[in-house]
XYZ file of C-alpha atoms in Angstrom:
206
model
C 24.507 -7.112 -3.186
C 21.709 -7.738 -1.136
C 19.039 -4.896 0.014
C 19.970 -3.556 3.071
C 17.334 -3.026 6.142
C 17.217 -0.315 7.453
C 16.306 0.617 11.170
C 13.329 2.836 11.568
C 13.742 6.136 9.556
C 11.708 9.687 9.551
C 13.286 11.478 7.121
C 11.726 9.625 3.926
C 8.926 11.892 4.312
C -1.189 1.657 -13.174
C -10.357 -8.527 -25.520
C -14.035 -7.932 -26.244
C -15.741 -10.818 -27.469
C -19.452 -11.233 -28.454
C -21.634 -14.314 -28.418
C -25.088 -14.728 -29.359
C -27.388 -16.750 -26.190
C -24.231 -16.557 -23.787
C -24.495 -14.009 -20.757
C -21.804 -11.879 -20.590
C -19.892 -10.381 -18.094
C -20.300 -6.968 -17.069
C -18.170 -4.611 -19.479
C -15.602 -2.375 -17.423
C -14.852 1.006 -18.587
C -11.073 2.025 -19.241
C -11.318 3.702 -15.837
C -12.463 0.630 -14.078
C -10.122 -1.116 -15.362
C -7.061 1.196 -14.804
C -8.078 1.805 -11.031
C -8.278 -2.150 -10.666
C -6.936 -3.299 -7.441
C -5.048 0.054 -6.380
C -7.019 2.463 -3.664
C -7.294 5.947 -5.303
C -5.648 8.852 -2.887
C -8.821 11.286 -1.887
C -6.544 13.836 -0.982
C -3.292 15.691 -2.083
C -0.982 14.443 0.747
C -2.546 11.142 1.300
C -0.614 9.121 -1.331
C 1.499 7.436 1.140
C -2.154 6.160 3.168
C -3.554 5.369 -0.180
C -0.433 3.226 -1.241
C -0.324 1.233 2.368
C -3.766 0.583 2.052
C -3.331 -0.832 -1.850
C -0.928 -2.873 -0.367
C -2.979 -3.902 2.748
C -6.059 -4.471 1.160
C -5.283 -6.228 -2.234
C -1.770 -8.095 -0.878
C -3.564 -9.435 2.504
C -7.446 -9.207 2.222
C -7.579 -6.464 5.182
C -10.544 -4.271 4.885
C -8.938 -1.142 6.306
C -10.043 2.234 3.847
C -7.483 4.771 3.148
C -9.608 7.146 5.377
C -8.881 4.938 8.074
C -5.443 4.738 7.807
C -4.583 8.397 7.022
C -6.738 9.075 10.464
C -4.429 6.924 12.030
C -1.444 8.234 10.634
C -2.114 11.809 11.566
C -3.183 10.833 14.976
C 0.158 11.367 16.834
C 0.861 14.003 19.386
C 3.431 15.651 16.955
C 0.727 16.110 13.651
C -2.293 17.386 16.293
C 0.119 20.102 18.213
C 1.297 21.145 14.282
C -1.471 19.833 11.487
C 0.538 22.028 8.965
C 3.395 19.600 9.467
C 1.767 16.452 7.154
C 2.235 19.133 4.330
C 5.518 20.417 5.303
C 6.646 17.158 5.065
C 4.703 16.591 1.944
C 2.803 13.812 3.164
C 3.533 11.033 5.988
C 7.108 9.174 6.308
C 7.701 5.699 5.853
C 8.167 5.635 9.620
C 4.780 6.869 10.366
C 4.021 4.003 7.764
C 5.841 1.422 9.690
C 4.391 2.291 12.979
C 0.479 1.987 11.947
C 0.955 -1.673 10.321
C 3.169 -2.621 13.285
C 0.409 -1.536 15.600
C -2.028 -3.353 13.464
C 0.142 -6.935 13.533
C 1.862 -6.766 10.546
C 5.507 -6.075 10.545
C 7.047 -3.085 8.137
C 10.524 -3.308 6.997
C 12.345 -0.413 5.357
C 14.811 -1.573 3.060
C 17.740 0.444 1.559
C 20.386 0.435 -1.184
C 18.012 -1.306 -3.298
C 17.838 -2.669 -7.013
C 15.522 -2.735 -9.451
C 16.331 -6.729 -9.088
C 15.529 -6.556 -5.205
C 12.281 -4.756 -6.176
C 11.176 -7.561 -8.362
C 11.981 -10.327 -5.843
C 10.198 -8.249 -2.613
C 7.009 -7.177 -4.807
C 4.596 -5.740 -3.983
C 6.826 -2.970 -2.334
C 6.141 0.343 -1.657
C 8.744 2.788 -3.137
C 8.988 6.644 -3.355
C 9.219 8.211 -6.659
C 9.928 11.809 -7.803
C 7.551 12.479 -10.874
C 5.932 15.705 -12.202
C 7.918 17.886 -9.435
C 6.695 15.987 -6.402
C 7.530 13.097 -4.148
C 4.925 11.007 -4.554
C 4.560 6.953 -3.064
C 3.828 4.181 -5.557
C 3.286 0.253 -5.326
C 5.942 -1.703 -7.336
C 3.985 -4.705 -8.642
C 6.097 -6.233 -10.828
C 8.688 -6.196 -13.965
C 8.333 -7.601 -17.873
C 10.953 -7.266 -20.206
C 11.849 -3.380 -20.089
C 8.521 -2.056 -18.481
C 7.480 -2.288 -15.018
C 4.094 -1.996 -13.379
C 2.790 0.654 -10.478
C 0.033 1.009 -8.175
C -0.361 4.574 -8.540
C -2.935 5.853 -5.949
C -3.198 9.391 -8.139
C -3.707 7.368 -11.646
C -4.151 3.571 -11.008
C -2.570 0.979 -12.948
C 0.558 2.585 -15.170
C 3.598 1.466 -16.734
C 6.849 2.960 -17.089
C 9.761 1.550 -18.669
C 12.804 0.769 -16.407
C 14.960 3.572 -17.288
C 12.365 6.105 -16.397
C 11.407 4.286 -13.518
C 15.027 4.472 -11.984
C 15.404 8.076 -12.873
C 12.063 8.563 -10.596
C 13.141 6.146 -7.785
C 14.196 8.658 -4.926
C 18.064 7.609 -4.071
C 18.825 9.186 -1.001
C 22.095 9.861 0.746
C 23.686 6.682 2.293
C 20.882 4.634 2.043
C 20.280 5.132 -1.640
C 16.922 3.967 -3.446
C 14.614 2.308 -0.747
C 11.712 0.283 -0.547
C 8.925 -0.384 1.998
C 7.249 -3.992 2.486
C 4.366 -5.329 4.668
C 5.212 -9.290 6.126
C 2.947 -11.151 8.533
C 3.925 -13.584 10.868
C 4.035 -16.567 8.554
C 7.465 -16.092 7.240
C 6.742 -19.455 4.664
C 4.511 -17.131 2.099
C 5.253 -14.001 0.534
C 1.998 -13.046 -0.531
C 1.299 -10.660 -3.927
C -2.544 -11.319 -3.291
C -4.803 -9.576 -6.631
C -1.329 -7.384 -6.831
C 0.398 -10.427 -8.467
C 0.596 -8.915 -12.371
C -0.385 -10.442 -15.639
C 1.616 -10.387 -18.862
C -1.597 -8.654 -20.321
C -1.547 -5.160 -17.761
C 2.218 -4.497 -18.821
C -0.017 -4.181 -22.632
C -2.845 -3.128 -21.033
C -1.303 -0.160 -18.789
C 1.289 0.727 -21.431
């Protein structure tokens, strides 16, 4: 079954080698490696802004920052009138994210009734998951065997087993499991940019 494209919706509120006489590349810490190509969220409720910034910056080389995205997302009459609304909704909605990318010249597309195979074909894809007792946005980067690779704005690059991911991936009434992709006017290429997974990532971030 093909994933269904959704109308706008507002409810949907992660070898060391040594040589003599050879200039070595700078050694990265484990933290730096884990956070490579991931925008880490600065605020408790900004995972949507950080995940979207990860997509824009590392998929399309858009130099936008998380702060710029979050500022634009909150610059709406309903949030200005009621600043606590973002907290009540536990963050921004996918509709908020779509409005932002559309205004920036991209096309934000929400897809429903998705399967893991659909996610793999559409990657990188922003997806809502429920983990550690709260709802959270991550970027699905790819799958290898029984593991998926995620760019998690709260942690960095991480993997889950497909079973763990399917349990965490939120399933909504009527529209099922959803994903959000960002496209450009050039439909010939679906770019992954630096979010394209390398097989060793599934071992490094295991």
